[in-house]
XYZ file of C-alpha atoms in Angstrom:
710
model
C -0.004 0.000 0.002
C 1.036 3.594 -0.538
C 1.502 5.891 2.489
C -1.773 7.662 1.661
C -3.668 4.348 1.485
C -2.188 3.374 4.869
C -3.261 6.742 6.292
C -6.888 6.147 5.285
C -7.036 2.443 6.078
C -5.553 2.480 9.583
C -6.002 6.061 10.777
C -9.121 7.194 8.909
C -7.664 10.409 7.446
C -7.853 11.493 3.815
C -4.834 13.802 3.743
C -1.559 14.460 5.543
C -0.826 17.445 7.733
C 1.825 19.934 6.748
C 5.222 18.273 6.408
C 4.129 14.690 7.053
C 4.183 13.589 3.393
C 7.654 15.077 2.831
C 9.089 13.486 5.994
C 7.570 10.092 5.133
C 8.932 10.322 1.584
C 12.447 10.996 2.919
C 12.237 7.905 5.144
C 10.896 5.802 2.263
C 13.980 6.813 0.266
C 16.249 5.684 3.130
C 17.314 9.185 4.131
C 18.081 10.375 7.686
C 15.821 13.147 8.933
C 15.515 15.704 11.736
C 11.890 16.545 12.486
C 10.830 19.515 14.605
C 7.095 19.531 14.994
C 4.965 20.917 17.832
C 3.235 18.657 20.337
C 0.070 17.406 18.691
C 1.453 18.139 15.217
C 1.449 14.510 14.104
C 5.073 13.411 14.647
C 4.165 9.772 15.306
C 2.637 9.237 11.871
C 5.920 10.341 10.303
C 7.651 7.145 11.435
C 4.660 4.813 11.840
C 3.607 4.988 8.196
C 7.079 4.278 6.692
C 7.345 1.348 9.112
C 4.106 -0.096 7.719
C 4.909 0.685 4.081
C 8.361 -0.952 3.993
C 9.513 -4.524 4.580
C 10.845 -5.258 8.049
C 10.104 -3.357 11.244
C 10.839 0.023 12.827
C 12.505 0.568 16.207
C 11.156 3.554 18.147
C 13.420 4.832 20.929
C 11.323 6.397 23.668
C 12.368 7.673 27.127
C 9.259 6.825 29.157
C 7.265 3.661 29.816
C 4.000 5.641 29.789
C 4.781 6.940 26.312
C 5.547 3.454 24.980
C 2.456 1.816 26.441
C 0.217 4.644 25.294
C 1.506 4.547 21.705
C 1.405 0.755 21.361
C -2.144 0.581 22.750
C -3.273 3.254 20.276
C -1.625 1.405 17.366
C -3.180 -1.901 18.379
C -6.604 -0.226 18.559
C -6.077 0.734 14.901
C -5.205 -2.841 13.969
C -1.448 -2.220 13.697
C 0.951 -4.854 15.150
C 3.063 -2.972 17.699
C 4.679 -3.865 21.009
C 6.984 -2.441 23.658
C 9.938 -3.812 25.590
C 10.738 -2.114 28.903
C 11.361 -2.669 32.601
C 7.633 -2.408 33.387
C 7.096 -5.836 31.783
C 8.419 -9.085 33.193
C 11.294 -10.589 31.247
C 9.296 -13.519 29.872
C 6.893 -11.050 28.248
C 9.813 -9.025 26.877
C 11.377 -12.176 25.410
C 8.058 -13.150 23.832
C 7.886 -9.719 22.175
C 11.397 -10.084 20.771
C 10.608 -13.552 19.415
C 7.454 -12.263 17.743
C 9.473 -9.356 16.331
C 12.098 -11.563 14.693
C 9.386 -13.882 13.337
C 7.883 -10.927 11.467
C 4.711 -10.479 13.534
C 5.461 -6.927 14.759
C 5.927 -3.804 12.643
C 6.800 -1.258 15.360
C 8.905 -1.976 18.434
C 8.987 0.674 21.180
C 12.041 0.444 23.410
C 13.936 2.590 25.917
C 17.417 3.868 24.987
C 18.965 1.824 27.802
C 17.320 -1.398 26.614
C 18.122 -0.756 22.948
C 21.799 -0.261 23.754
C 21.760 -3.638 25.535
C 19.949 -5.411 22.688
C 21.586 -3.900 19.617
C 24.949 -5.573 20.194
C 23.191 -8.958 20.147
C 21.433 -8.248 16.869
C 22.827 -9.334 13.554
C 23.136 -6.504 11.069
C 20.906 -8.666 8.832
C 17.904 -8.227 11.151
C 15.365 -6.356 8.964
C 15.148 -2.987 10.714
C 13.667 -0.509 8.213
C 13.875 2.625 10.376
C 15.144 3.900 13.729
C 12.964 6.668 15.181
C 14.479 8.581 18.114
C 11.603 10.334 19.860
C 12.135 13.249 22.258
C 15.479 13.718 20.505
C 16.244 16.950 22.399
C 17.295 14.672 25.287
C 20.566 14.067 23.398
C 21.707 17.700 23.615
C 23.317 19.419 26.581
C 21.639 22.592 25.286
C 18.225 20.907 25.557
C 15.960 21.357 28.568
C 15.799 17.623 29.357
C 19.336 16.316 28.730
C 19.739 12.569 29.341
C 23.314 11.267 29.107
C 22.231 7.793 27.929
C 20.887 9.384 24.724
C 24.423 10.332 23.660
C 25.279 6.626 23.327
C 22.657 6.291 20.586
C 25.433 7.214 18.147
C 26.042 3.428 18.122
C 22.902 2.974 16.008
C 24.602 4.406 12.928
C 27.744 2.384 13.619
C 25.768 -0.864 13.742
C 23.272 -0.045 10.971
C 24.938 2.504 8.670
C 22.410 1.976 5.866
C 19.224 2.188 7.956
C 17.668 5.673 8.126
C 17.390 7.431 11.480
C 14.540 9.852 12.145
C 15.119 12.193 15.105
C 11.951 13.888 16.361
C 11.293 16.609 18.926
C 8.780 19.326 19.696
C 11.211 21.633 21.498
C 14.672 22.463 20.227
C 16.370 25.775 19.603
C 19.158 26.293 17.049
C 21.970 24.909 19.224
C 19.951 21.898 20.299
C 19.108 21.024 16.669
C 22.781 21.143 15.720
C 23.642 18.827 18.617
C 20.957 16.294 17.697
C 22.252 15.897 14.132
C 25.906 15.698 15.245
C 25.410 13.331 18.188
C 23.292 10.848 16.206
C 25.704 10.964 13.238
C 22.878 11.885 10.891
C 24.099 11.918 7.281
C 22.921 15.006 5.373
C 19.522 14.773 7.088
C 16.299 15.962 5.554
C 15.193 18.648 8.015
C 11.624 19.684 8.604
C 10.825 22.505 10.984
C 7.077 22.740 11.314
C 5.348 25.808 12.609
C 5.438 26.000 16.391
C 2.196 27.932 16.360
C -0.687 26.338 18.275
C -3.355 28.997 17.652
C -6.087 26.946 19.336
C -4.410 27.376 22.751
C -5.355 30.629 24.486
C -2.470 31.947 26.590
C -2.937 33.743 29.908
C -0.496 34.835 32.635
C -1.540 36.038 36.102
C 0.970 37.622 38.467
C 0.575 36.409 42.071
C -3.219 36.840 42.455
C -3.347 35.270 45.929
C -4.585 31.770 46.715
C -8.290 32.687 46.852
C -8.299 34.277 43.399
C -6.085 31.512 42.006
C -8.492 28.772 43.109
C -11.466 30.734 41.774
C -9.840 30.947 38.340
C -8.920 27.252 38.344
C -12.440 26.273 39.449
C -13.876 28.352 36.628
C -11.769 26.417 34.100
C -12.869 23.045 35.490
C -16.546 24.050 35.470
C -16.274 25.183 31.869
C -15.054 21.702 30.885
C -16.892 19.304 33.244
C -16.431 16.229 31.036
C -12.895 16.977 29.861
C -9.493 16.893 31.475
C -6.811 19.288 32.678
C -3.308 19.254 34.114
C -1.997 21.533 36.872
C 1.806 21.634 36.992
C 3.361 22.370 40.368
C 6.944 23.155 41.309
C 7.233 20.680 44.196
C 5.704 17.445 45.431
C 4.251 19.236 48.452
C 2.516 21.902 46.341
C 1.104 19.195 44.048
C -0.382 17.396 47.054
C -1.787 20.632 48.502
C -3.347 21.623 45.166
C -4.976 18.185 44.867
C -6.539 18.595 48.316
C -7.861 22.078 47.481
C -9.469 20.955 44.217
C -11.087 17.914 45.818
C -12.366 20.168 48.621
C -14.167 22.256 45.955
C -16.091 19.137 44.862
C -14.062 18.253 41.770
C -12.229 14.984 41.072
C -8.445 15.327 41.192
C -5.435 13.061 41.682
C -1.794 13.767 42.472
C 1.258 12.579 40.523
C 4.910 13.000 41.463
C 8.160 11.038 41.731
C 7.768 10.532 45.485
C 4.762 8.251 45.006
C 5.102 4.493 44.548
C 5.044 3.032 41.044
C 1.612 1.581 41.751
C 0.257 4.934 42.971
C 1.594 6.787 39.929
C 0.233 4.147 37.566
C -3.208 4.323 39.197
C -3.247 8.128 39.001
C -2.243 8.120 35.347
C -4.817 5.442 34.484
C -7.587 7.418 36.217
C -6.598 10.525 34.251
C -6.338 8.755 30.887
C -9.661 6.958 31.360
C -11.422 10.168 32.389
C -12.542 9.018 35.839
C -10.875 12.143 37.281
C -11.012 15.665 35.886
C -7.613 16.984 36.940
C -4.138 15.690 37.685
C -1.924 17.898 39.875
C 1.601 16.960 38.943
C 5.243 17.843 38.941
C 7.018 18.006 35.584
C 7.390 14.208 35.696
C 3.886 13.848 34.260
C 2.556 13.928 30.742
C 5.376 13.210 28.304
C 4.087 11.069 25.450
C 0.485 10.873 26.644
C -1.634 11.318 23.533
C -4.860 12.165 25.365
C -6.765 14.378 22.958
C -9.348 16.015 25.239
C -7.042 17.889 27.630
C -8.742 21.269 27.473
C -6.551 23.243 29.883
C -3.071 23.264 31.363
C -2.379 25.379 34.445
C 1.086 26.232 35.740
C 0.847 26.828 39.469
C 4.400 28.213 39.349
C 6.770 29.723 36.820
C 8.457 27.015 34.665
C 12.253 27.011 34.537
C 12.487 27.615 30.774
C 10.391 28.310 27.708
C 11.037 24.866 26.188
C 9.420 23.142 29.183
C 6.544 25.602 29.241
C 5.867 25.152 25.534
C 6.024 21.363 25.765
C 3.690 21.272 28.770
C 1.025 23.606 27.395
C 1.200 21.571 24.165
C -0.460 18.688 25.976
C -3.705 20.663 25.772
C -5.786 20.810 22.625
C -3.950 18.094 20.701
C -7.152 17.555 18.705
C -7.001 21.128 17.379
C -10.034 22.250 19.369
C -9.941 25.307 21.672
C -7.813 24.922 24.807
C -6.522 27.224 27.544
C -3.071 27.677 29.130
C -2.994 29.639 32.398
C 0.270 30.530 34.153
C 0.579 31.882 37.695
C 3.929 33.238 38.839
C 5.557 35.129 41.684
C 9.021 36.305 42.607
C 9.147 33.510 45.191
C 9.146 31.100 42.233
C 12.202 32.913 40.851
C 14.134 32.445 44.103
C 13.438 28.701 44.104
C 14.204 28.288 40.398
C 17.446 30.271 40.642
C 18.603 27.854 43.342
C 17.733 24.943 41.029
C 19.657 26.624 38.191
C 22.759 27.061 40.346
C 22.651 23.352 41.229
C 22.050 22.212 37.644
C 25.711 21.872 36.636
C 25.296 24.436 33.850
C 24.174 27.468 35.810
C 24.935 30.077 33.131
C 22.639 28.543 30.516
C 19.964 27.581 33.068
C 19.858 31.084 34.550
C 19.615 32.732 31.131
C 16.774 30.417 30.087
C 15.021 31.160 33.381
C 15.405 34.870 32.716
C 13.768 34.464 29.301
C 10.876 32.622 30.959
C 10.406 35.479 33.432
C 10.427 38.008 30.604
C 7.726 35.992 28.855
C 5.610 36.158 32.011
C 6.173 39.892 32.405
C 5.821 40.712 28.705
C 3.698 43.460 27.254
C 3.685 42.050 23.698
C 1.733 39.183 22.128
C 2.736 36.059 24.030
C 2.446 33.777 21.016
C 4.901 35.926 19.078
C 7.372 35.538 21.956
C 7.081 31.740 21.864
C 7.440 31.572 18.104
C 10.414 33.927 18.131
C 12.131 31.806 20.766
C 12.048 28.824 18.396
C 13.240 30.879 15.438
C 9.842 31.498 13.833
C 8.687 35.020 12.999
C 5.022 36.003 13.298
C 4.053 39.114 11.386
C 0.877 39.743 13.389
C -0.380 39.489 16.970
C -2.359 36.328 17.682
C -5.578 37.773 19.119
C -5.813 34.798 21.490
C -3.679 35.707 24.507
C -4.309 37.991 27.467
C -2.041 40.704 26.028
C -3.904 40.764 22.703
C -7.298 40.644 24.398
C -6.338 43.453 26.804
C -3.548 45.256 24.942
C -1.165 47.729 26.580
C -0.507 51.135 25.022
C 1.851 50.711 22.044
C 3.978 53.044 19.954
C 6.139 52.833 16.830
C 9.407 51.423 18.209
C 11.230 51.144 14.879
C 13.737 53.931 15.664
C 14.623 52.432 19.070
C 15.050 49.019 17.448
C 17.318 50.445 14.745
C 19.500 52.061 17.457
C 19.837 48.733 19.318
C 20.397 46.625 16.215
C 22.944 49.068 14.815
C 24.876 49.059 18.096
C 24.894 45.249 18.130
C 26.176 45.119 14.549
C 28.893 47.741 15.203
C 30.309 45.725 18.121
C 30.331 42.570 15.975
C 27.640 40.802 17.993
C 29.914 40.790 21.052
C 27.455 42.332 23.521
C 24.773 40.725 25.633
C 21.625 42.513 26.759
C 23.154 44.285 29.760
C 26.222 45.531 27.887
C 24.073 46.656 24.949
C 21.944 48.592 27.462
C 25.105 50.296 28.783
C 26.337 51.121 25.254
C 23.038 52.681 24.238
C 22.889 54.801 27.421
C 26.533 55.898 27.018
C 27.877 54.227 30.150
C 31.674 54.504 30.526
C 32.181 51.226 32.375
C 35.705 49.834 32.216
C 34.892 46.821 30.036
C 33.182 49.077 27.466
C 36.230 51.357 27.269
C 38.621 48.381 27.202
C 36.798 46.851 24.218
C 36.560 50.211 22.446
C 32.777 50.125 22.343
C 32.648 53.751 23.542
C 33.988 54.774 20.116
C 31.213 53.318 17.961
C 28.811 55.687 16.211
C 25.748 54.613 18.212
C 27.412 54.863 21.647
C 25.014 56.858 23.856
C 22.376 57.119 21.099
C 19.662 56.168 23.611
C 20.823 58.103 26.690
C 17.378 59.699 27.089
C 16.052 56.326 28.383
C 17.032 54.779 31.713
C 18.219 51.232 32.509
C 14.725 49.860 33.252
C 13.276 51.326 30.057
C 16.000 49.901 27.818
C 15.728 46.487 29.540
C 11.986 46.585 28.869
C 12.404 47.450 25.185
C 15.377 45.163 24.492
C 13.444 42.236 25.985
C 10.568 42.956 23.626
C 12.970 43.099 20.669
C 14.233 39.614 21.567
C 10.660 38.409 22.050
C 9.572 39.830 18.697
C 12.412 38.044 16.915
C 14.757 40.944 16.113
C 17.603 39.325 18.071
C 18.510 35.771 18.910
C 20.495 34.889 22.026
C 23.719 32.931 21.370
C 23.837 30.823 24.520
C 27.136 29.293 23.392
C 28.704 32.767 23.059
C 28.158 34.159 26.562
C 24.522 35.048 25.728
C 25.463 37.668 23.144
C 22.681 39.165 21.023
C 22.805 38.560 17.253
C 20.452 40.349 14.832
C 18.122 37.966 12.957
C 17.078 38.321 9.290
C 13.892 40.021 10.541
C 16.059 42.364 12.624
C 18.047 43.261 9.516
C 14.789 44.099 7.713
C 14.072 46.580 10.523
C 17.607 48.042 10.303
C 17.221 48.759 6.585
C 13.670 50.094 6.903
C 12.006 47.151 5.186
C 9.898 46.413 8.273
C 8.530 48.398 11.213
C 7.675 47.244 14.726
C 5.497 48.362 17.608
C 6.594 48.188 21.245
C 4.520 48.201 24.420
C 5.230 51.422 26.328
C 7.193 51.005 29.536
C 5.089 51.283 32.703
C 6.846 51.565 36.100
C 6.541 48.601 38.460
C 3.057 48.322 39.974
C 2.297 48.335 43.656
C 1.147 45.141 45.326
C -2.466 46.383 45.448
C -2.412 47.178 41.731
C -1.017 43.739 40.923
C -3.746 42.050 42.937
C -6.437 44.093 41.202
C -4.981 43.108 37.833
C -5.035 39.471 38.934
C -8.792 39.547 39.540
C -9.783 38.310 36.108
C -13.496 37.651 35.517
C -14.482 34.011 35.810
C -14.950 32.116 32.578
C -18.614 31.766 31.617
C -20.141 28.312 31.200
C -22.154 28.436 27.951
C -25.448 26.673 27.255
C -25.238 23.757 24.826
C -26.370 23.921 21.203
C -27.980 20.793 19.656
C -24.633 19.879 18.065
C -22.855 20.235 21.416
C -25.590 18.215 23.102
C -25.089 15.354 20.611
C -21.327 15.644 21.110
C -21.780 15.111 24.877
C -23.957 12.052 24.194
C -21.299 10.601 21.905
C -18.706 11.163 24.618
C -20.875 9.155 27.035
C -20.959 6.280 24.550
C -17.196 6.536 24.100
C -16.676 6.318 27.853
C -18.880 3.211 28.080
C -16.920 1.515 25.281
C -13.574 2.435 26.836
C -14.586 1.010 30.204
C -15.923 -2.195 28.638
C -12.872 -2.738 26.407
C -10.302 -1.515 28.921
C -8.804 1.173 26.679
C -8.523 4.933 27.067
C -11.484 6.935 25.673
C -9.342 8.831 23.159
C -8.203 5.482 21.743
C -11.804 4.831 20.736
C -12.194 8.163 18.921
C -10.715 11.616 19.562
C -12.827 14.637 20.469
C -12.171 16.037 16.988
C -13.640 12.879 15.446
C -16.692 13.057 17.739
C -17.164 16.717 16.802
C -17.092 15.740 13.126
C -19.729 13.072 13.839
C -21.912 15.548 15.752
C -21.649 18.034 12.879
C -22.129 15.666 9.916
C -24.325 13.074 11.697
C -23.564 9.901 9.719
C -26.467 7.457 9.636
C -24.920 4.569 7.698
C -21.605 2.757 7.720
C -20.683 4.361 4.393
C -21.237 7.840 5.824
C -19.361 6.949 9.016
C -16.359 5.803 6.945
C -16.034 9.386 5.654
C -15.642 10.845 9.155
C -12.103 12.086 9.856
C -10.282 9.674 12.179
C -12.449 6.596 11.512
C -10.229 3.841 10.099
C -11.451 0.459 8.886
C -10.906 -1.434 12.144
C -12.582 1.207 14.300
C -15.448 1.585 11.829
C -16.399 -2.063 12.298
C -15.478 -2.277 15.966
C -17.208 0.879 17.233
C -19.084 2.561 14.385
C -22.524 1.010 14.807
C -22.856 2.209 18.447
C -22.313 5.820 17.416
C -24.505 5.551 14.313
C -27.367 4.216 16.427
C -27.030 7.133 18.863
C -27.007 9.659 16.012
C -30.057 8.078 14.342
C -31.908 8.153 17.658
C -30.920 11.805 18.215
C -32.338 12.615 14.763
C -35.653 10.939 15.622
C -35.021 7.892 13.427
C -35.138 4.224 14.315
C -31.829 3.269 15.910
C -31.609 0.046 13.870
C -28.949 0.232 11.190
C -30.098 -0.167 7.570
C -30.505 -3.747 6.334
C -27.238 -5.257 5.208
C -25.060 -3.249 7.588
C -23.718 -6.371 9.292
C -22.732 -7.806 5.914
C -20.964 -4.547 4.998
C -18.900 -4.725 8.170
C -17.747 -8.190 7.119
C -16.884 -6.824 3.658
C -14.770 -4.014 5.135
C -12.708 -6.424 7.228
C -12.386 -8.935 4.365
C -11.124 -6.203 2.036
C -8.557 -5.233 4.669
C -6.996 -8.694 4.267
C -8.273 -10.138 7.536
C -8.847 -13.952 7.424
C -12.293 -15.348 8.226
C -11.465 -16.730 11.715
C -10.134 -13.312 12.739
C -13.183 -11.541 11.263
C -15.387 -13.850 13.316
C -13.450 -13.066 16.514
C -13.409 -9.325 15.819
C -17.165 -9.214 15.204
C -18.236 -11.783 17.812
C -19.868 -13.985 15.146
C -19.539 -17.647 14.223
C -17.358 -18.499 11.248
C -20.376 -19.985 9.460
C -22.188 -16.619 9.720
C -19.156 -14.821 8.275
C -18.979 -17.357 5.407
C -22.685 -16.809 4.712
C -22.045 -13.045 4.495
C -19.177 -13.662 2.082
C -21.306 -15.963 -0.096
C -23.966 -13.238 -0.393
C -21.333 -10.606 -1.153
C -19.920 -12.789 -3.940
C -23.453 -13.192 -5.262
C -23.778 -9.396 -5.432
C -20.357 -9.067 -7.159
C -18.988 -7.177 -4.128
C -16.199 -9.753 -3.591
C -14.309 -10.859 -6.694
C -11.031 -12.198 -5.245
C -11.345 -15.676 -3.727
C -7.790 -16.968 -3.217
C -7.796 -16.550 0.575
C -11.211 -18.178 1.108
C -10.524 -21.765 0.070
C -7.963 -23.740 -1.907
C -8.465 -24.945 -5.463
C -8.682 -28.537 -4.175
C -11.352 -27.630 -1.586
C -13.381 -25.902 -4.298
C -13.147 -28.868 -6.686
C -13.950 -31.389 -3.911
C -17.139 -29.506 -2.991
C -18.280 -29.291 -6.649
C -17.505 -32.984 -7.175
C -19.584 -34.026 -4.135
C -22.441 -31.786 -5.294
C -22.443 -33.439 -8.739
C -22.530 -36.906 -7.161
C -25.139 -36.099 -4.489
C -27.245 -33.236 -5.904
C -30.150 -33.699 -3.472
C -28.266 -33.812 -0.176
C -24.658 -33.025 -0.977
C -24.056 -31.133 2.269
C -24.630 -34.350 4.230
C -21.634 -35.854 2.444
C -19.246 -32.995 3.120
C -16.589 -33.289 5.815
C -16.705 -31.019 8.892
C -13.868 -29.034 7.349
C -15.640 -28.464 4.016
C -19.220 -27.900 5.205
C -18.774 -24.213 6.257
C -17.186 -23.508 2.846
C -19.997 -24.999 0.735
C -22.003 -21.800 0.383
C -18.896 -19.851 -0.611
C -17.880 -22.492 -3.182
C -21.323 -22.427 -4.805
C -21.331 -18.614 -4.811
C -17.948 -18.668 -6.606
C -19.274 -21.251 -9.083
C -22.370 -19.131 -9.844
C -20.179 -16.011 -10.136
C -17.974 -17.739 -12.715
C -21.013 -19.017 -14.653
C -22.565 -15.535 -14.759
C -19.398 -13.904 -15.992
C -18.690 -16.678 -18.529
C -22.195 -16.193 -19.947
C -21.687 -12.430 -20.053
C -18.396 -12.847 -21.970
C -20.067 -15.230 -24.468
C -22.919 -12.781 -24.999
C -20.495 -9.900 -25.582
C -18.619 -11.899 -28.231
């Protein structure tokens, strides 16, 4: 099958998202690739589809057990043979997986980097690996926010399998981190795809130290707005996660706690309750959430300031993965900064950690569109404000800041990009500090060009220039500022910018008043939303009965499509985005019945629907015994469906139904015993009799038609 046919058959989508087709094509050609795509952007399909389209199997390196189990369960729900090997399984199960893998029964193997490095030396280079996918690839870089030393040993993959393509994937990597990933994995001239980091469906909001009472009111408002959906509250410490859980439960909501101090069993139970939707909120430290593909997380709250923008971006990206509206709310205080600075000093790379923390604080304190700041941080320029963050919805007073920007950019260029933010501030104000005189920066043309502004004002405006993408910070060059291509456009007058006017620091009372944001309204439901809620109830019942997460049945986006288009037959349901062949047969009829009932029709599916479900599975290549198990029918019933489908010319390929000898034996017995031939058939042949006669009649019809045409 082609990649596009695989996409429709197993995943139920008609077209690829931006970049997916190009990345898949590179892998199909055997080329290494470096994929930067935001959380929820569809990274997994980029390696899953090549694995299915090519001979052999793909190895997916993943850092967390939760991620592996979640992905393999989702693949299995789509009818894709996948498995995981990790320390959470007993060794006999792990060995059974490896045996099945080498016998050709598994197409995707998920494995931790530690386990892969143990296994790969035992593998022959003739083992048919068709692709290595290294997920969360930023873990390989010391410039990344989640560096894991074991990832650096993955360079052995290319040594062992020099001709097998490697696909490195991440949602969060700046310029330095990307360079490290390619170098450390020994990627050979990789195809590089940098998708847009924009997640316009996530509304961004920051609240400065509103006090506990206001904070809980805002959080409660979010939970009430999404009573049947899920949310994550990230906390800085285990203690604060436990306290937040108690507060939310005290308000009458359902919340669980998750942190590294809990036992494995306790963490597993908390995660399962969250994934299955039996709780509304998980209050967690940063240990929670990586790789969980839960599609109906509608809000992410940060109880404290994150330590860097990469972590913040990755964590808010766990909301709204289905593309539907979601909300990210961040609370911060200077007490957070004190704690985080201590963490940075203990990190072993305090200079980089402190600078990244400073950028996070500036994001929180910003007076410009927050989405533009995030995009700029990852090297993407946005020409317009987003209209979906608290700054855009309540904008500060702005002015044309092009002249100020040209001063700053010109000064940076004239010192050869050798100044960081604080030194550039001094140069612009005309400060005669010793290091400025020693370097000769007091002799450049723009020295003192901005002396009419004070230190705080220039810090405010320079921060915005970085956030708007005029400068990038070279962390590997003592945090010097380098003008970007967009910055050069401003220098030469090809682009203009607006800056938020500096406002002196507010008093505590003013800050608290600003923190009192009106509660979010809970809207009344439209008929479409009412049907959507009913479909979610059905999904929950199926998930509980089958022991799988609700989003593995269908995502919220798929249920919204159903509620909007209201399919009333299997054919119409097959056109819904996200409904693949296996899920259509396995779950489709339950949802169709609910939709028909909602529309005032009889809930019974149109005549022949059961037969059509058999046809769908037969066309997918599934053998009759497996069709019978999947549908909960006897094999004789499935064979009767197939006989009727042959009679209606809907099945025309018969090679997998019975052998030539079985077919001829049945016809021979029928010729000898025309009145009661079935009594003379063996137990093995009797279920096939109807199919054999249907094939015979099909051949007679078509032979007669050919004779008539001649």
